[in-house]
Amino acid sequence: MTEQKKTTIVLFSGDYDKTMAAYIIANGAAAYDHEVTIFHTFWGLNALRKDEPITVKKNFMEKMFGKMMPRGADKMGLSKMNFAGMGPKMIKDIMKKHNAIPLPQLIEMAQEQDVKLVACTMTMDLLGLHKEELLDDIDYAGVAAYLGDAQEGHVNLFI
């Protein structure tokens, strides 16, 4: 009997292209029967935000973070050549022409393949994000839980 392969990814980046790379790797690993965890922390949490505005009680700083951060994966900017928002539009057009799967669908695919999507609770507290603002059917944990998964990981990535 072969040992279950495990892949973990810390998604720190809030950039569309880096997040897309993380999800492509995660979906590929899951397709190869790896048990996959993506631990979303800091700006990586934006990939898990719902597109629509959710009304929750927040203090002034939490409201400011909420307004400055993109709401959902499709609104994230590029790491390079963002061009005041034109870069993401251009890359999405190119992706469409080449039949590449857009980021929101990559996230759905990961959920369908039982990739464990984890939101960092400490960062949620720091940025004032509430569970109601994030996608359904995700996990919530701190760094200790991620380290438990990573300790058994055959592939551990930081993106």
PDB file of C-alpha atoms in Angstrom:
ATOM      1  CA  MET A   1       0.000   0.000   0.000  1.00  0.00           C
ATOM      2  CA  THR A   2       1.386   3.401  -0.917  1.00  0.00           C
ATOM      3  CA  GLU A   3       1.450   6.284   1.511  1.00  0.00           C
ATOM      4  CA  GLN A   4      -1.055   9.132   0.935  1.00  0.00           C
ATOM      5  CA  LYS A   5       0.824  12.032  -0.691  1.00  0.00           C
ATOM      6  CA  LYS A   6       0.142  15.422   0.870  1.00  0.00           C
ATOM      7  CA  THR A   7       0.601  18.896  -0.589  1.00  0.00           C
ATOM      8  CA  THR A   8       0.227  22.116   1.382  1.00  0.00           C
ATOM      9  CA  ILE A   9       0.261  25.662   0.086  1.00  0.00           C
ATOM     10  CA  VAL A  10       0.453  28.856   2.131  1.00  0.00           C
ATOM     11  CA  LEU A  11      -1.297  31.479   0.007  1.00  0.00           C
ATOM     12  CA  PHE A  12      -0.042  34.810   1.290  1.00  0.00           C
ATOM     13  CA  SER A  13      -0.352  36.739  -1.975  1.00  0.00           C
ATOM     14  CA  GLY A  14      -3.473  38.599  -3.010  1.00  0.00           C
ATOM     15  CA  ASP A  15      -2.396  38.795  -6.656  1.00  0.00           C
ATOM     16  CA  TYR A  16      -4.637  37.202  -9.283  1.00  0.00           C
ATOM     17  CA  ASP A  17      -1.778  35.526 -11.153  1.00  0.00           C
ATOM     18  CA  LYS A  18      -0.071  34.118  -8.041  1.00  0.00           C
ATOM     19  CA  THR A  19      -3.389  32.923  -6.637  1.00  0.00           C
ATOM     20  CA  MET A  20      -4.182  31.307  -9.967  1.00  0.00           C
ATOM     21  CA  ALA A  21      -0.834  29.487  -9.903  1.00  0.00           C
ATOM     22  CA  ALA A  22      -1.571  28.227  -6.370  1.00  0.00           C
ATOM     23  CA  TYR A  23      -4.949  26.868  -7.456  1.00  0.00           C
ATOM     24  CA  ILE A  24      -3.569  25.293 -10.640  1.00  0.00           C
ATOM     25  CA  ILE A  25      -0.957  23.467  -8.537  1.00  0.00           C
ATOM     26  CA  ALA A  26      -3.580  22.487  -5.935  1.00  0.00           C
ATOM     27  CA  ASN A  27      -5.978  21.115  -8.552  1.00  0.00           C
ATOM     28  CA  GLY A  28      -3.151  19.266 -10.287  1.00  0.00           C
ATOM     29  CA  ALA A  29      -1.998  17.694  -7.034  1.00  0.00           C
ATOM     30  CA  ALA A  30      -5.582  16.715  -6.138  1.00  0.00           C
ATOM     31  CA  ALA A  31      -5.983  15.127  -9.583  1.00  0.00           C
ATOM     32  CA  TYR A  32      -2.906  13.021  -8.749  1.00  0.00           C
ATOM     33  CA  ASP A  33      -4.607  11.865  -5.540  1.00  0.00           C
ATOM     34  CA  HIS A  34      -2.704  14.149  -3.182  1.00  0.00           C
ATOM     35  CA  GLU A  35      -4.453  15.350  -0.055  1.00  0.00           C
ATOM     36  CA  VAL A  36      -4.202  19.138  -0.565  1.00  0.00           C
ATOM     37  CA  THR A  37      -4.488  22.043   1.881  1.00  0.00           C
ATOM     38  CA  ILE A  38      -4.365  25.731   0.931  1.00  0.00           C
ATOM     39  CA  PHE A  39      -3.834  27.922   3.991  1.00  0.00           C
ATOM     40  CA  HIS A  40      -5.022  31.445   3.076  1.00  0.00           C
ATOM     41  CA  THR A  41      -3.394  34.153   5.147  1.00  0.00           C
ATOM     42  CA  PHE A  42      -3.133  37.939   4.890  1.00  0.00           C
ATOM     43  CA  TRP A  43      -3.893  39.053   1.291  1.00  0.00           C
ATOM     44  CA  GLY A  44      -4.513  35.465   0.203  1.00  0.00           C
ATOM     45  CA  LEU A  45      -7.782  35.651   2.159  1.00  0.00           C
ATOM     46  CA  ASN A  46      -9.172  37.885  -0.617  1.00  0.00           C
ATOM     47  CA  ALA A  47      -9.501  34.786  -2.816  1.00  0.00           C
ATOM     48  CA  LEU A  48     -12.061  33.470  -0.318  1.00  0.00           C
ATOM     49  CA  ARG A  49     -14.124  36.659  -0.071  1.00  0.00           C
ATOM     50  CA  LYS A  50     -17.644  36.567  -1.461  1.00  0.00           C
ATOM     51  CA  ASP A  51     -18.269  38.889  -4.431  1.00  0.00           C
ATOM     52  CA  GLU A  52     -21.341  40.527  -2.951  1.00  0.00           C
ATOM     53  CA  PRO A  53     -21.211  42.961  -0.014  1.00  0.00           C
ATOM     54  CA  ILE A  54     -22.133  41.326   3.291  1.00  0.00           C
ATOM     55  CA  THR A  55     -23.445  43.479   6.130  1.00  0.00           C
ATOM     56  CA  VAL A  56     -21.583  42.780   9.371  1.00  0.00           C
ATOM     57  CA  LYS A  57     -20.770  45.009  12.326  1.00  0.00           C
ATOM     58  CA  LYS A  58     -17.249  46.425  12.008  1.00  0.00           C
ATOM     59  CA  ASN A  59     -15.173  49.134  13.625  1.00  0.00           C
ATOM     60  CA  PHE A  60     -13.638  51.963  11.572  1.00  0.00           C
ATOM     61  CA  MET A  61     -10.337  50.195  10.765  1.00  0.00           C
ATOM     62  CA  GLU A  62     -12.097  46.958   9.813  1.00  0.00           C
ATOM     63  CA  LYS A  63     -14.373  48.921   7.465  1.00  0.00           C
ATOM     64  CA  MET A  64     -11.332  50.589   5.873  1.00  0.00           C
ATOM     65  CA  PHE A  65      -9.571  47.237   5.277  1.00  0.00           C
ATOM     66  CA  GLY A  66     -12.806  45.882   3.825  1.00  0.00           C
ATOM     67  CA  LYS A  67     -13.048  48.769   1.351  1.00  0.00           C
ATOM     68  CA  MET A  68      -9.369  48.628   0.306  1.00  0.00           C
ATOM     69  CA  MET A  69      -9.226  44.866  -0.282  1.00  0.00           C
ATOM     70  CA  PRO A  70     -10.712  43.282  -3.406  1.00  0.00           C
ATOM     71  CA  ARG A  71     -13.999  41.492  -2.841  1.00  0.00           C
ATOM     72  CA  GLY A  72     -13.540  38.041  -4.346  1.00  0.00           C
ATOM     73  CA  ALA A  73     -11.052  36.252  -6.551  1.00  0.00           C
ATOM     74  CA  ASP A  74     -12.183  37.863  -9.779  1.00  0.00           C
ATOM     75  CA  LYS A  75     -11.404  41.382  -8.526  1.00  0.00           C
ATOM     76  CA  MET A  76      -7.774  40.730  -7.557  1.00  0.00           C
ATOM     77  CA  GLY A  77      -5.015  42.638  -9.368  1.00  0.00           C
ATOM     78  CA  LEU A  78      -1.901  41.283 -11.068  1.00  0.00           C
ATOM     79  CA  SER A  79       1.510  41.117  -9.396  1.00  0.00           C
ATOM     80  CA  LYS A  80       3.145  42.732 -12.441  1.00  0.00           C
ATOM     81  CA  MET A  81       1.715  44.939 -15.186  1.00  0.00           C
ATOM     82  CA  ASN A  82      -1.500  45.724 -13.342  1.00  0.00           C
ATOM     83  CA  PHE A  83      -1.782  49.061 -15.222  1.00  0.00           C
ATOM     84  CA  ALA A  84      -4.454  50.562 -12.949  1.00  0.00           C
ATOM     85  CA  GLY A  85      -6.703  47.560 -13.472  1.00  0.00           C
ATOM     86  CA  MET A  86      -6.197  47.131 -17.232  1.00  0.00           C
ATOM     87  CA  GLY A  87      -3.731  44.251 -16.781  1.00  0.00           C
ATOM     88  CA  PRO A  88      -6.284  41.854 -15.262  1.00  0.00           C
ATOM     89  CA  LYS A  89      -8.774  42.630 -18.047  1.00  0.00           C
ATOM     90  CA  MET A  90      -6.108  41.923 -20.689  1.00  0.00           C
ATOM     91  CA  ILE A  91      -4.949  38.671 -19.076  1.00  0.00           C
ATOM     92  CA  LYS A  92      -8.562  37.469 -18.693  1.00  0.00           C
ATOM     93  CA  ASP A  93      -9.173  38.135 -22.419  1.00  0.00           C
ATOM     94  CA  ILE A  94      -6.034  36.181 -23.330  1.00  0.00           C
ATOM     95  CA  MET A  95      -7.060  33.348 -20.999  1.00  0.00           C
ATOM     96  CA  LYS A  96     -10.509  33.217 -22.610  1.00  0.00           C
ATOM     97  CA  LYS A  97      -8.976  32.990 -26.102  1.00  0.00           C
ATOM     98  CA  HIS A  98      -6.783  30.098 -24.942  1.00  0.00           C
ATOM     99  CA  ASN A  99      -9.636  28.369 -23.069  1.00  0.00           C
ATOM    100  CA  ALA A 100      -7.799  28.704 -19.739  1.00  0.00           C
ATOM    101  CA  ILE A 101      -9.930  28.238 -16.626  1.00  0.00           C
ATOM    102  CA  PRO A 102     -10.520  31.547 -14.777  1.00  0.00           C
ATOM    103  CA  LEU A 103      -9.642  31.805 -11.094  1.00  0.00           C
ATOM    104  CA  PRO A 104     -13.202  31.652  -9.673  1.00  0.00           C
ATOM    105  CA  GLN A 105     -13.748  28.349 -11.511  1.00  0.00           C
ATOM    106  CA  LEU A 106     -10.358  27.019 -10.331  1.00  0.00           C
ATOM    107  CA  ILE A 107     -11.490  27.679  -6.753  1.00  0.00           C
ATOM    108  CA  GLU A 108     -14.792  25.849  -7.389  1.00  0.00           C
ATOM    109  CA  MET A 109     -12.881  22.963  -8.966  1.00  0.00           C
ATOM    110  CA  ALA A 110     -10.620  22.764  -5.910  1.00  0.00           C
ATOM    111  CA  GLN A 111     -13.663  22.556  -3.644  1.00  0.00           C
ATOM    112  CA  GLU A 112     -15.159  19.818  -5.849  1.00  0.00           C
ATOM    113  CA  GLN A 113     -11.881  17.877  -5.551  1.00  0.00           C
ATOM    114  CA  ASP A 114     -11.992  18.198  -1.744  1.00  0.00           C
ATOM    115  CA  VAL A 115      -8.993  20.511  -1.531  1.00  0.00           C
ATOM    116  CA  LYS A 116      -9.032  21.800   2.039  1.00  0.00           C
ATOM    117  CA  LEU A 117      -9.387  25.588   1.869  1.00  0.00           C
ATOM    118  CA  VAL A 118      -8.386  27.110   5.199  1.00  0.00           C
ATOM    119  CA  ALA A 119      -8.826  30.731   6.278  1.00  0.00           C
ATOM    120  CA  CYS A 120      -6.283  31.923   8.855  1.00  0.00           C
ATOM    121  CA  THR A 121      -8.308  33.005  11.876  1.00  0.00           C
ATOM    122  CA  MET A 122      -5.576  35.266  13.273  1.00  0.00           C
ATOM    123  CA  THR A 123      -5.388  37.225  10.016  1.00  0.00           C
ATOM    124  CA  MET A 124      -9.187  37.361   9.821  1.00  0.00           C
ATOM    125  CA  ASP A 125      -9.152  39.028  13.249  1.00  0.00           C
ATOM    126  CA  LEU A 126      -6.389  41.456  12.209  1.00  0.00           C
ATOM    127  CA  LEU A 127      -8.151  42.486   8.987  1.00  0.00           C
ATOM    128  CA  GLY A 128     -11.646  42.437  10.467  1.00  0.00           C
ATOM    129  CA  LEU A 129     -12.966  39.709   8.162  1.00  0.00           C
ATOM    130  CA  HIS A 130     -15.969  37.702   9.334  1.00  0.00           C
ATOM    131  CA  LYS A 131     -16.961  34.145   8.372  1.00  0.00           C
ATOM    132  CA  GLU A 132     -20.115  35.518   6.727  1.00  0.00           C
ATOM    133  CA  GLU A 133     -17.922  37.422   4.237  1.00  0.00           C
ATOM    134  CA  LEU A 134     -16.056  34.311   3.075  1.00  0.00           C
ATOM    135  CA  LEU A 135     -17.052  31.420   0.836  1.00  0.00           C
ATOM    136  CA  ASP A 136     -19.160  28.608   2.219  1.00  0.00           C
ATOM    137  CA  ASP A 137     -17.688  25.185   2.989  1.00  0.00           C
ATOM    138  CA  ILE A 138     -14.201  26.308   3.993  1.00  0.00           C
ATOM    139  CA  ASP A 139     -12.222  25.592   7.151  1.00  0.00           C
ATOM    140  CA  TYR A 140     -10.993  28.053   9.763  1.00  0.00           C
ATOM    141  CA  ALA A 141      -7.761  27.476  11.666  1.00  0.00           C
ATOM    142  CA  GLY A 142      -4.572  28.995  12.968  1.00  0.00           C
ATOM    143  CA  VAL A 143      -0.963  28.396  12.105  1.00  0.00           C
ATOM    144  CA  ALA A 144      -0.671  25.356  14.404  1.00  0.00           C
ATOM    145  CA  ALA A 145      -3.263  23.483  12.331  1.00  0.00           C
ATOM    146  CA  TYR A 146      -1.430  24.397   9.117  1.00  0.00           C
ATOM    147  CA  LEU A 147       1.879  23.223  10.599  1.00  0.00           C
ATOM    148  CA  GLY A 148       0.240  19.910  11.480  1.00  0.00           C
ATOM    149  CA  ASP A 149      -0.723  19.443   7.820  1.00  0.00           C
ATOM    150  CA  ALA A 150       2.643  20.724   6.533  1.00  0.00           C
ATOM    151  CA  GLN A 151       4.609  18.408   8.825  1.00  0.00           C
ATOM    152  CA  GLU A 152       3.212  15.455   6.882  1.00  0.00           C
ATOM    153  CA  GLY A 153       3.452  17.258   3.543  1.00  0.00           C
ATOM    154  CA  HIS A 154       5.519  15.887   0.681  1.00  0.00           C
ATOM    155  CA  VAL A 155       5.232  19.227  -1.127  1.00  0.00           C
ATOM    156  CA  ASN A 156       4.973  22.474   0.875  1.00  0.00           C
ATOM    157  CA  LEU A 157       4.759  25.776  -1.025  1.00  0.00           C
ATOM    158  CA  PHE A 158       4.605  29.441  -0.048  1.00  0.00           C
ATOM    159  CA  ILE A 159       2.965  31.661  -2.658  1.00  0.00           C
TER     160      ILE A 159
END
